[in-house]
Short mmCIF file of C-alpha atoms in Angstrom, two decimals:
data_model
loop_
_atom_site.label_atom_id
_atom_site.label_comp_id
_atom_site.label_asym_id
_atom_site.label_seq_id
_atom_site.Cartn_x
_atom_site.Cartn_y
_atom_site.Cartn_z
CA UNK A 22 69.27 -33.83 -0.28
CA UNK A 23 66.59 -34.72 2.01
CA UNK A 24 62.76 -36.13 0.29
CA UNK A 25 61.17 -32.15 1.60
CA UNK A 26 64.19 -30.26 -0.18
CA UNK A 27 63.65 -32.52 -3.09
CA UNK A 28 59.96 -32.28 -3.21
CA UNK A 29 60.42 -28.14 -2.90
CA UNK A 30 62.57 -27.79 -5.52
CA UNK A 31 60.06 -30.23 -8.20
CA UNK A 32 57.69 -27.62 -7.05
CA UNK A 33 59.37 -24.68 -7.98
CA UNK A 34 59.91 -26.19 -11.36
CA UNK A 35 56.50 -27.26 -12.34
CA UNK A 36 55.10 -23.91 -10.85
CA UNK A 37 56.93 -21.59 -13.70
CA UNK A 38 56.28 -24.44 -16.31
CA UNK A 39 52.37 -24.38 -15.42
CA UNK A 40 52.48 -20.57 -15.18
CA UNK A 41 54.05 -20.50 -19.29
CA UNK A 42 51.67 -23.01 -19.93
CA UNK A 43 48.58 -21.39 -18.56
CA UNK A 44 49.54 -18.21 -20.03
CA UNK A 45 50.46 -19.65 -23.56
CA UNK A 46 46.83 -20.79 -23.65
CA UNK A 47 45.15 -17.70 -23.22
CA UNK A 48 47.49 -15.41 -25.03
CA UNK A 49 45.79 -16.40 -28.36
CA UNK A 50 43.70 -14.32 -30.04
CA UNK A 51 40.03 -15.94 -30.87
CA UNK A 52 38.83 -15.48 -34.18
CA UNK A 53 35.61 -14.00 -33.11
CA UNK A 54 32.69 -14.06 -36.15
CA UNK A 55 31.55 -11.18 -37.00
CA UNK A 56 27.64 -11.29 -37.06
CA UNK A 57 25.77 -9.29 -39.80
CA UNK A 58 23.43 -6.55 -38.53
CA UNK A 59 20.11 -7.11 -37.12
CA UNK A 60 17.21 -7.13 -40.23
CA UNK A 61 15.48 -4.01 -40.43
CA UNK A 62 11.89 -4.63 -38.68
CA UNK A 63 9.30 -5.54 -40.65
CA UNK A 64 6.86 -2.11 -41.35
CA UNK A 65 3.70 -2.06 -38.95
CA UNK A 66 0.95 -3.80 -40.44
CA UNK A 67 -2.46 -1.57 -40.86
CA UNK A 68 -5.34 -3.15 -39.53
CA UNK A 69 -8.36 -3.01 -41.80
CA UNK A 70 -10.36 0.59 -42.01
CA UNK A 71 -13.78 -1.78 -41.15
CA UNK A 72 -12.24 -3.65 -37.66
CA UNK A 73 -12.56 -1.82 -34.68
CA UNK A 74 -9.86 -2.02 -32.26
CA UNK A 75 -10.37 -4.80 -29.66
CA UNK A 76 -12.39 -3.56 -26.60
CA UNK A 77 -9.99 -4.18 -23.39
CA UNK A 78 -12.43 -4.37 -19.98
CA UNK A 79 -11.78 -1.28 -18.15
CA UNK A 80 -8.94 -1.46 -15.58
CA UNK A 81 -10.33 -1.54 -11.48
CA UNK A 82 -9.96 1.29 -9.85
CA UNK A 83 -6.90 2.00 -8.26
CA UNK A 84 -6.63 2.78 -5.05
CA UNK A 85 -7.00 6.64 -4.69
CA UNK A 86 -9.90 6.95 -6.55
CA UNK A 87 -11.29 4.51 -3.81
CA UNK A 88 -9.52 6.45 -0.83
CA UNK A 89 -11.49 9.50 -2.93
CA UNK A 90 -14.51 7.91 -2.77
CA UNK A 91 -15.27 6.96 1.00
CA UNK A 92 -16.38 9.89 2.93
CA UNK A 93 -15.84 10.48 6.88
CA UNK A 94 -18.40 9.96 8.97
CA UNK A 95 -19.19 12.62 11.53
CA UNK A 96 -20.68 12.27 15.56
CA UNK A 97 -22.39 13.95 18.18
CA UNK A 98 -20.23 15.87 21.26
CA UNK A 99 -19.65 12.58 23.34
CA UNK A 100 -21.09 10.42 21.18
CA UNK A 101 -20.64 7.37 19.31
CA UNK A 102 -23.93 6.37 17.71
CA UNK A 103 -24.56 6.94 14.34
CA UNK A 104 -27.02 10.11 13.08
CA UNK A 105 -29.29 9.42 9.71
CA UNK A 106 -26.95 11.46 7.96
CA UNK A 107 -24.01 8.61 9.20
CA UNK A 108 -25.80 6.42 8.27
CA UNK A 109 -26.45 7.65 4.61
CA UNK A 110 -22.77 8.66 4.62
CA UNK A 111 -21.90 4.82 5.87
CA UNK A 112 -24.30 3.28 3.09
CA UNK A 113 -22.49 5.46 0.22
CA UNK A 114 -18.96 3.85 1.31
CA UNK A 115 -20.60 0.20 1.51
CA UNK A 116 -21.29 0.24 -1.60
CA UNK A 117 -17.77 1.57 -2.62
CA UNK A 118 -16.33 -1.08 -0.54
CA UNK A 119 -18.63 -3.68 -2.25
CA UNK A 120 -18.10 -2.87 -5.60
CA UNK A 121 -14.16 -2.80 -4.65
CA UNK A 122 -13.91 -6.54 -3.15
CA UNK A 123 -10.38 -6.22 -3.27
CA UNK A 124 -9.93 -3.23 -1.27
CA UNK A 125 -9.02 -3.38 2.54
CA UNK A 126 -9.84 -0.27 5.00
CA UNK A 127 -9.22 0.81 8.32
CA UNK A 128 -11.54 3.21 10.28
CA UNK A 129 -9.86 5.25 12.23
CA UNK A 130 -11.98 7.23 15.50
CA UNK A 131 -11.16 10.44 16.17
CA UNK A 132 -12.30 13.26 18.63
CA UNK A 133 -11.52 16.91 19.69
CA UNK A 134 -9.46 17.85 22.00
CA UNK A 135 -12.26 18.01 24.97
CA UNK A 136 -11.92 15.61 27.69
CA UNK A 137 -8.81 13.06 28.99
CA UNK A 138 -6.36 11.59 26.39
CA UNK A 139 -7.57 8.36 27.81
CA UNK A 140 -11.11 8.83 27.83
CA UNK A 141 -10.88 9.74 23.57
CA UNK A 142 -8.68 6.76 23.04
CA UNK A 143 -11.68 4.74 24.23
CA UNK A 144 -14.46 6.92 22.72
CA UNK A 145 -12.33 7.24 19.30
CA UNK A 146 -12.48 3.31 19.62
CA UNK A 147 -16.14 3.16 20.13
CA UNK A 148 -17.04 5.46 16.86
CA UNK A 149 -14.20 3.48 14.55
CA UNK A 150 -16.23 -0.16 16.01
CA UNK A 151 -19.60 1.86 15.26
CA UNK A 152 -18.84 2.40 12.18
CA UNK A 153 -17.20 -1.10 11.49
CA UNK A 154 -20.32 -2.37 12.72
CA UNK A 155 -22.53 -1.05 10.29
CA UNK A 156 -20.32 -1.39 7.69
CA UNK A 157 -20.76 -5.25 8.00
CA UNK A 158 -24.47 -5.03 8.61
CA UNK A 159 -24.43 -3.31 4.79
CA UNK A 160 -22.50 -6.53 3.68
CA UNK A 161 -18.78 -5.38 3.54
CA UNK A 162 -16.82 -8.56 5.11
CA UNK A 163 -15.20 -7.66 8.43
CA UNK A 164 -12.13 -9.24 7.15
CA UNK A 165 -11.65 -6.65 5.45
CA UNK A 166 -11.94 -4.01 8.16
CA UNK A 167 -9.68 -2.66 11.05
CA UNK A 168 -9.92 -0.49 13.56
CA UNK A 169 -7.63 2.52 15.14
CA UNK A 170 -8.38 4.85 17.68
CA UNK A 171 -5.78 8.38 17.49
CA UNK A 172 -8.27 10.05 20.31
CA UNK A 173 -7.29 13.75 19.83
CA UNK A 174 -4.16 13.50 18.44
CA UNK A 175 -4.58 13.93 14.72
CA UNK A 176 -7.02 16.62 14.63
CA UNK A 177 -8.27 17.27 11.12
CA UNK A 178 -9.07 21.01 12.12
CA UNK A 179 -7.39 23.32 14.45
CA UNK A 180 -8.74 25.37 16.69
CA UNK A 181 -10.88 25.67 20.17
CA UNK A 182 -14.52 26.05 18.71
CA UNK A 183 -17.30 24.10 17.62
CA UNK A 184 -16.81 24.24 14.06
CA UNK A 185 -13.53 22.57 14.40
CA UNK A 186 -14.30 20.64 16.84
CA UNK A 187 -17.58 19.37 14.81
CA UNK A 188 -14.92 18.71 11.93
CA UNK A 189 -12.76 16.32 14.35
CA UNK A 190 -15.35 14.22 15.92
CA UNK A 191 -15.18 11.35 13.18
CA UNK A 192 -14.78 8.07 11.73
CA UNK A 193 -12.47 8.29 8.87
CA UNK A 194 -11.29 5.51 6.02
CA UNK A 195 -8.08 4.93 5.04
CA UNK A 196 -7.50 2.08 1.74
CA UNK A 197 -5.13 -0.09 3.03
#
């Protein structure tokens, strides 16, 4: 026999051997120790009748009730400066945005549907940065503020009159 016929046929020998072997090992059964149930848990303690509960500091607002809280800001036909009654709007959402340090918005500007797509991209821009602007004059980190100009194409009100139109000339908040 040559050394490879001799060397297959040690292999199939060992092979079955370490198969019985192998299996031999695992057929026996562990003894597996039963553990005794769980103790039943202990009743609730009652606190004392004379000590208040332990007063927890309120949780921050989440943010919804902040996205409820800032208000759009409205313009002028073709305009992007800000009325007194922006302005009043704008100084009720600082102070949201102040007492909320760890709240991030973007403005987005928005017009009606009057005039080029083009030319309310860039006037949508100029009302979100107007209102950006003041926003950091009040205090509110521009960090924490972006911009977005949709022009006319996310009207908040339909329709081809000047109430609606009124309604989509804005600066509006989103909590980001």
């Amino acid at each position: 026999m040559s050394k490879r016929s001799t060397a297959f046929h040690g292999l199939l020998v060992a092979l079955p051997v370490c198969a019985v072997l192998l299996l031999a090992g695992c057929s026996k059964d562990k003894e597996v120790a039963e553990s005794a149930p769980p103790p039943p848990p202990p009743p609730p303690a009652e606190a004392p009748a004379s000590t208040p509960p332990p007063q927890e500091a309120p949780p921050p607002p989440s943010e919804p009730a902040v996205q409820d809280q800032l208000k759009d800001v409205f313009f002028d036909y073709d305009a992007a400066n800000l009325s007194s009654e922006a302005q009043g709007t704008l100084d009720a959402d600082g102070k949201v945005l102040m007492d909320n340090a760890s709240v991030n918005v973007q403005i987005e500007g928005h017009c009606d549907e009057r005039g080029t797509v083009e030319y309310n991209l860039a006037l949508g821009d100029r009302r979100a940065q107007s209102a950006k602007d003041y926003l950091v004059r009040y205090g509110v980190p521009a960090s924490r503020l972006s911009t977005v100009s949709y022009g006319e194409e996310r009207p908040f009100a339909t329709g081809a009159d000047e109430a609606a139109w009124a309604q989509n000339r804005r600066a509006h908040f989103v909590v980001r």
